[in-house]
Amino acid sequence: MADTGGEGGTACAAAPGRDIPAGLSGDPFTQVGAVADAVLYEGYLLYPYRRSSAKNRVRWQFGVLLPRTWVEADGPVAEGISGSADSWYQRTECLVRAAPDAVLRVRVRYLQLQRKQVEASGEDGQYRPVESLRGDDGTAQLSFDEAVPYEADLAWPLAELLRGPCTAEVSAPPAVDTEELGAGRVVRRREHVRAHTTVAAEKLADGLYRLCVRTENAGEAPDVRAPRAEALRQALLAAHTLLGGEGLEFVSQTDPPAALRDRARGCRNAFTFPVLGGPAGESADGATGPVLLSAPIILPDHPQVAPESPGDLHDAAEIDEILTLRTMLLTDEEKAEARATDPRAARILDRVDTMPPEVFANLHGAIRSLAPAAEAPEARPAWWQEGGDAGLSPTTDTVAVNGVPLGTGSRVRLNPRLRGADAQDMFLVGRTAEVAAVFHDVDGSVHLAVTVDDDPAAELHGWYGRFHYFRPDELEPLGGGAEPRP
């Protein structure tokens, strides 16, 4: 496949950066807009949404693309499949079925850091930086790092990509905005973020192609030893990519059809994880879709935001009801600080404070289907179903520990590892338990599900299928063990 790491390629004019639109007519990416926005603002500002909160002092943890000179000051970065580590590039490779006249559309999205600096006016008419200031209306403002969304739309005919890599600039321009406060002002500054995206295509078979999309930070760090907070001024934050277009259909990377598994495994993704977007399609193999979302966090195919969720709380793994309740319990002083910290925090507080009772009630839970699990086997992975894999059976499989076969009904003593164990498991050291099932993980390891003997809710947990899970070397057999499966 053609190398997309260099500066060469066909130039293409990108659409100018703009605020993320609510929806465009004919826009193939509209159906994944809510999920893409959740990715964009993942971890932007966390409960309790205040500047003084420790968790909001170290921010921007996903999809951060910094200048290469800063990132590699101590050596090259190690590639990973998600963007929880700082890098200077992202690479997405995927399979696509396409017609010869197909046109690929690429949307690159990220946040551009915006420094909000509060400045007080002096008697000499000069402004000096301060940490906080109140306007004439009594509203407070705090100096804080914000971010604004930027996106660039690119498009190429597939035939052009097959002739060689195509490159387009996806840079965000610098800007300075000033807001008068009466006793001073708020100055918001954004520095130039230089970046480009290169796309290449390779034909694998009739109608089947491999695409490679690589986005790089093309800036130069003024000081490669500068603190991360300073380097972020030139970074792409929460960078991710959407792929779509006319006359093409993407193949799932996580669950490809059997005939394409080897080709899918050959796709190399760095600091990003591509999944099918939008609702599940109706294709013959159930593994294709019209949109691909390549995000710096690991998602399943066809991710969706729960329809009951009234708005983003900046944590895509959030439990809305719990966070909403906790936000309601903030004191007036805490809410005032949150409002002064960031406009998005203020909007969260407004939404929580004015939430109608029926909307809040919907956060408590939802039933997606009334069909029994036995009537809807597609709702569970095959390896969770009895009989789903002829070689696996969690309720009858055994695993040998100190020469004793352990399986369903075996009595064990719990000895969690001192290093790397879940903090909750450390409270179970020395307790006795009963094995409920033996599970073979997709990575080839084994875990045993157990119920703790003196847990008053053990029977209820067993009924729900909620267990504690331990590796075989964390269990001590008590008694003769289970009979091995024939």
PDB file of C-alpha atoms in Angstrom, residues 119 127 176-180 184-189:
ATOM      1  CA  GLU A 119      -7.859  40.877  33.007  1.00  0.00           C
ATOM      2  CA  TYR A 127      -4.906  45.615  31.917  1.00  0.00           C
ATOM      3  CA  VAL A 176      -8.284  36.659  19.684  1.00  0.00           C
ATOM      4  CA  ASP A 177     -11.728  37.548  21.072  1.00  0.00           C
ATOM      5  CA  THR A 178     -12.338  40.182  23.732  1.00  0.00           C
ATOM      6  CA  GLU A 179     -15.339  40.570  26.012  1.00  0.00           C
ATOM      7  CA  GLU A 180     -15.693  43.707  28.137  1.00  0.00           C
ATOM      8  CA  GLY A 184     -11.971  44.596  33.156  1.00  0.00           C
ATOM      9  CA  ARG A 185     -12.262  42.174  30.287  1.00  0.00           C
ATOM     10  CA  VAL A 186     -12.041  38.536  29.248  1.00  0.00           C
ATOM     11  CA  VAL A 187      -9.568  37.775  26.475  1.00  0.00           C
ATOM     12  CA  ARG A 188      -9.826  34.447  24.646  1.00  0.00           C
ATOM     13  CA  ARG A 189      -6.790  33.462  22.560  1.00  0.00           C
TER      14      ARG A 189
END
